[in-house]
């Protein structure tokens, strides 16, 4: 039996689009968020021959806003409350070393949002799933899964997934996956207290998706070198995204297609030194308009070099993204391009005792000006020191 109760309180200033130019800037408004969450979990290792897990969880979030200079869009202080309760059960047998394994589970959750005008919205959903794996031969493994989702506000849906993994020999392994997805709008997207004009959108529909991928990896006989590449395609129907033009609210995009390639490499060198690298190419666009999806770069990657010793460790990571489509922050929301960037991070630690470790993290080591979303600058160079206790 295990449980946890957490209380978190935070305050934050808000950026907005104040008149007369309606350009992005600090407007002086702020909000306070109080969050209370917790769970109780009962676990059994061998109940009717199964590993079983029953979890009860809940959360209550209260966000209160205070009007400052930007009272043009906030006639009075707003208040938003979100409540969530769920019960989840899973049962499984077998593990990665077993010739076969399966897991079944079910969940019911209820969510409620209360807006600043007193209106409220409820969202409930019941789900169940089953997934199984079997090794047909010493080299071929097959995995299948099925899931049933029955939201209160929408028609139920059944989705499936299938995967194959085949050991080709000489360190090579091929894999392929096909799967479906189903996602209902969240309470925030449905209630949309901050939309303009405010209020829910009764026509917002769930997302549905289908995707497939295929990959090939090679691992050296001693396990010190791994190289892999995966190609994929994902089609999302009725994708939910925030509109960059009037009316400013969540909308459904008829069809979004993403295609790409992901690759990775890992090399463990002598005396604790290692190198990690990854690269991905992504082409994501609206199939109706032909326009690229916002804030998704075509090329991104990272390279890390590090060392793990008996009492100390250190690493250096270089991460880079090329430019990506975005919208202007001058109030016009016209198409714009977010510049690419390259940032360098470093981290390390030294064990003072068997349980106590001193740590150092440095972000944006070269003090670059960069942003992941146009108009929202990331911090310049900064460092953090800490102590980590293990017991």
mmCIF file of C-alpha atoms in Angstrom, residues 199-362:
data_model
loop_
_atom_site.group_PDB
_atom_site.id
_atom_site.type_symbol
_atom_site.label_atom_id
_atom_site.label_comp_id
_atom_site.label_asym_id
_atom_site.label_seq_id
_atom_site.Cartn_x
_atom_site.Cartn_y
_atom_site.Cartn_z
ATOM 1 C CA UNK A 199 -17.388 30.207 -24.001
ATOM 2 C CA UNK A 200 -17.437 26.570 -25.059
ATOM 3 C CA UNK A 201 -17.514 25.326 -28.642
ATOM 4 C CA UNK A 202 -20.188 22.602 -28.968
ATOM 5 C CA UNK A 203 -18.866 21.547 -32.371
ATOM 6 C CA UNK A 204 -15.332 20.578 -31.240
ATOM 7 C CA UNK A 205 -14.742 16.935 -32.208
ATOM 8 C CA UNK A 206 -12.328 14.241 -30.945
ATOM 9 C CA UNK A 207 -9.063 13.587 -32.742
ATOM 10 C CA UNK A 208 -8.533 10.299 -34.575
ATOM 11 C CA UNK A 209 -5.205 9.089 -35.873
ATOM 12 C CA UNK A 210 -3.514 6.234 -37.687
ATOM 13 C CA UNK A 211 0.220 5.770 -37.987
ATOM 14 C CA UNK A 212 2.870 3.318 -39.028
ATOM 15 C CA UNK A 213 6.631 3.107 -38.694
ATOM 16 C CA UNK A 214 9.490 0.785 -39.578
ATOM 17 C CA UNK A 215 12.981 0.709 -38.149
ATOM 18 C CA UNK A 216 16.326 -1.039 -38.200
ATOM 19 C CA UNK A 217 18.901 -1.144 -35.382
ATOM 20 C CA UNK A 218 22.368 -2.634 -35.093
ATOM 21 C CA UNK A 219 24.089 -3.488 -31.813
ATOM 22 C CA UNK A 220 27.687 -4.647 -31.570
ATOM 23 C CA UNK A 221 28.377 -8.053 -30.052
ATOM 24 C CA UNK A 222 29.720 -6.457 -26.861
ATOM 25 C CA UNK A 223 26.748 -4.023 -26.610
ATOM 26 C CA UNK A 224 28.998 -0.941 -26.630
ATOM 27 C CA UNK A 225 27.763 0.420 -29.964
ATOM 28 C CA UNK A 226 24.142 0.924 -31.054
ATOM 29 C CA UNK A 227 22.905 2.575 -34.256
ATOM 30 C CA UNK A 228 19.255 2.856 -35.290
ATOM 31 C CA UNK A 229 17.006 4.542 -37.831
ATOM 32 C CA UNK A 230 13.188 4.689 -38.004
ATOM 33 C CA UNK A 231 10.857 6.067 -40.654
ATOM 34 C CA UNK A 232 7.254 6.940 -39.844
ATOM 35 C CA UNK A 233 4.002 8.480 -41.065
ATOM 36 C CA UNK A 234 1.169 9.767 -38.893
ATOM 37 C CA UNK A 235 -2.221 11.004 -40.102
ATOM 38 C CA UNK A 236 -4.370 12.900 -37.599
ATOM 39 C CA UNK A 237 -7.977 13.656 -38.494
ATOM 40 C CA UNK A 238 -9.748 16.569 -36.794
ATOM 41 C CA UNK A 239 -6.564 17.596 -34.970
ATOM 42 C CA UNK A 240 -7.311 20.075 -32.181
ATOM 43 C CA UNK A 241 -5.252 23.255 -32.219
ATOM 44 C CA UNK A 242 -5.612 26.888 -31.204
ATOM 45 C CA UNK A 243 -6.567 29.153 -34.112
ATOM 46 C CA UNK A 244 -4.081 31.880 -35.030
ATOM 47 C CA UNK A 245 -6.869 34.080 -36.415
ATOM 48 C CA UNK A 246 -10.334 35.217 -35.330
ATOM 49 C CA UNK A 247 -12.193 33.617 -33.640
ATOM 50 C CA UNK A 248 -9.357 32.887 -31.203
ATOM 51 C CA UNK A 249 -10.370 29.478 -29.861
ATOM 52 C CA UNK A 250 -9.665 25.778 -30.352
ATOM 53 C CA UNK A 251 -10.677 24.373 -33.716
ATOM 54 C CA UNK A 252 -10.475 21.073 -35.605
ATOM 55 C CA UNK A 253 -8.049 20.793 -38.520
ATOM 56 C CA UNK A 254 -9.452 18.321 -41.033
ATOM 57 C CA UNK A 255 -6.254 16.345 -41.686
ATOM 58 C CA UNK A 256 -2.639 16.761 -40.606
ATOM 59 C CA UNK A 257 0.048 14.458 -41.962
ATOM 60 C CA UNK A 258 3.497 14.068 -40.416
ATOM 61 C CA UNK A 259 6.281 12.145 -42.108
ATOM 62 C CA UNK A 260 9.807 11.802 -40.903
ATOM 63 C CA UNK A 261 12.939 9.910 -40.050
ATOM 64 C CA UNK A 262 14.500 9.530 -36.625
ATOM 65 C CA UNK A 263 17.999 8.197 -35.998
ATOM 66 C CA UNK A 264 20.133 7.569 -32.956
ATOM 67 C CA UNK A 265 23.634 6.379 -32.099
ATOM 68 C CA UNK A 266 25.334 5.373 -28.876
ATOM 69 C CA UNK A 267 29.007 4.553 -28.408
ATOM 70 C CA UNK A 268 30.497 3.501 -25.071
ATOM 71 C CA UNK A 269 34.208 4.272 -25.155
ATOM 72 C CA UNK A 270 36.969 3.164 -22.799
ATOM 73 C CA UNK A 271 37.430 4.364 -19.197
ATOM 74 C CA UNK A 272 33.824 5.501 -18.752
ATOM 75 C CA UNK A 273 33.638 7.889 -21.728
ATOM 76 C CA UNK A 274 30.629 7.794 -24.056
ATOM 77 C CA UNK A 275 29.028 9.611 -26.996
ATOM 78 C CA UNK A 276 25.284 9.899 -27.762
ATOM 79 C CA UNK A 277 23.738 11.447 -30.879
ATOM 80 C CA UNK A 278 20.267 11.807 -32.352
ATOM 81 C CA UNK A 279 18.762 13.455 -35.426
ATOM 82 C CA UNK A 280 15.225 13.767 -36.752
ATOM 83 C CA UNK A 281 13.637 15.115 -39.918
ATOM 84 C CA UNK A 282 9.936 16.018 -39.698
ATOM 85 C CA UNK A 283 7.592 17.183 -42.432
ATOM 86 C CA UNK A 284 4.260 18.108 -40.799
ATOM 87 C CA UNK A 285 1.620 19.978 -42.758
ATOM 88 C CA UNK A 286 -2.086 20.652 -43.064
ATOM 89 C CA UNK A 287 -3.236 18.427 -45.918
ATOM 90 C CA UNK A 288 -6.096 20.806 -46.784
ATOM 91 C CA UNK A 289 -4.079 24.030 -47.114
ATOM 92 C CA UNK A 290 -0.632 22.543 -47.736
ATOM 93 C CA UNK A 291 0.868 24.790 -45.050
ATOM 94 C CA UNK A 292 3.481 23.522 -42.594
ATOM 95 C CA UNK A 293 2.429 23.084 -38.977
ATOM 96 C CA UNK A 294 3.467 25.877 -36.652
ATOM 97 C CA UNK A 295 6.563 25.555 -34.451
ATOM 98 C CA UNK A 296 7.660 22.185 -35.843
ATOM 99 C CA UNK A 297 11.202 22.405 -37.289
ATOM 100 C CA UNK A 298 12.123 20.142 -40.143
ATOM 101 C CA UNK A 299 15.576 19.349 -38.732
ATOM 102 C CA UNK A 300 16.664 18.944 -35.128
ATOM 103 C CA UNK A 301 19.333 16.960 -33.365
ATOM 104 C CA UNK A 302 21.707 16.706 -30.451
ATOM 105 C CA UNK A 303 25.145 15.346 -29.589
ATOM 106 C CA UNK A 304 26.279 14.506 -26.059
ATOM 107 C CA UNK A 305 29.714 13.541 -24.795
ATOM 108 C CA UNK A 306 30.196 12.403 -21.247
ATOM 109 C CA UNK A 307 32.153 10.498 -18.672
ATOM 110 C CA UNK A 308 31.056 8.269 -15.782
ATOM 111 C CA UNK A 309 33.615 7.596 -13.066
ATOM 112 C CA UNK A 310 33.511 5.854 -9.713
ATOM 113 C CA UNK A 311 32.737 9.047 -7.758
ATOM 114 C CA UNK A 312 32.093 11.666 -10.442
ATOM 115 C CA UNK A 313 30.329 12.150 -13.761
ATOM 116 C CA UNK A 314 30.101 14.935 -16.357
ATOM 117 C CA UNK A 315 28.428 15.565 -19.712
ATOM 118 C CA UNK A 316 28.262 18.213 -22.431
ATOM 119 C CA UNK A 317 25.253 18.412 -24.791
ATOM 120 C CA UNK A 318 24.841 20.458 -27.968
ATOM 121 C CA UNK A 319 21.221 20.752 -29.198
ATOM 122 C CA UNK A 320 20.159 22.416 -32.440
ATOM 123 C CA UNK A 321 16.953 23.174 -34.353
ATOM 124 C CA UNK A 322 16.504 24.913 -37.688
ATOM 125 C CA UNK A 323 13.908 27.599 -38.367
ATOM 126 C CA UNK A 324 10.191 26.857 -38.066
ATOM 127 C CA UNK A 325 6.958 28.560 -39.181
ATOM 128 C CA UNK A 326 5.245 30.694 -36.543
ATOM 129 C CA UNK A 327 2.973 33.738 -36.285
ATOM 130 C CA UNK A 328 3.901 37.386 -35.703
ATOM 131 C CA UNK A 329 3.565 38.764 -32.173
ATOM 132 C CA UNK A 330 2.714 42.330 -33.257
ATOM 133 C CA UNK A 331 -1.026 41.664 -32.957
ATOM 134 C CA UNK A 332 -1.501 40.863 -36.646
ATOM 135 C CA UNK A 333 -0.785 37.110 -36.234
ATOM 136 C CA UNK A 334 0.619 37.168 -39.766
ATOM 137 C CA UNK A 335 2.821 34.228 -40.901
ATOM 138 C CA UNK A 336 6.357 34.586 -39.574
ATOM 139 C CA UNK A 337 9.469 32.442 -39.181
ATOM 140 C CA UNK A 338 11.078 31.567 -35.879
ATOM 141 C CA UNK A 339 14.886 31.527 -36.295
ATOM 142 C CA UNK A 340 16.861 28.364 -35.670
ATOM 143 C CA UNK A 341 19.160 28.025 -32.688
ATOM 144 C CA UNK A 342 21.973 26.012 -31.128
ATOM 145 C CA UNK A 343 22.412 25.771 -27.359
ATOM 146 C CA UNK A 344 25.034 24.079 -25.211
ATOM 147 C CA UNK A 345 24.337 22.593 -21.771
ATOM 148 C CA UNK A 346 26.717 21.023 -19.256
ATOM 149 C CA UNK A 347 26.155 19.034 -16.094
ATOM 150 C CA UNK A 348 28.140 17.042 -13.590
ATOM 151 C CA UNK A 349 28.248 15.603 -10.119
ATOM 152 C CA UNK A 350 30.644 14.421 -7.417
ATOM 153 C CA UNK A 351 29.816 11.892 -4.695
ATOM 154 C CA UNK A 352 30.760 13.341 -1.315
ATOM 155 C CA UNK A 353 29.653 10.209 0.536
ATOM 156 C CA UNK A 354 27.881 6.985 -0.379
ATOM 157 C CA UNK A 355 24.484 8.749 -0.111
ATOM 158 C CA UNK A 356 25.321 12.427 -0.772
ATOM 159 C CA UNK A 357 26.236 13.950 -4.147
ATOM 160 C CA UNK A 358 27.048 17.543 -5.128
ATOM 161 C CA UNK A 359 25.691 18.544 -8.557
ATOM 162 C CA UNK A 360 26.273 21.379 -11.026
ATOM 163 C CA UNK A 361 24.137 22.221 -14.074
ATOM 164 C CA UNK A 362 24.872 25.011 -16.574
#
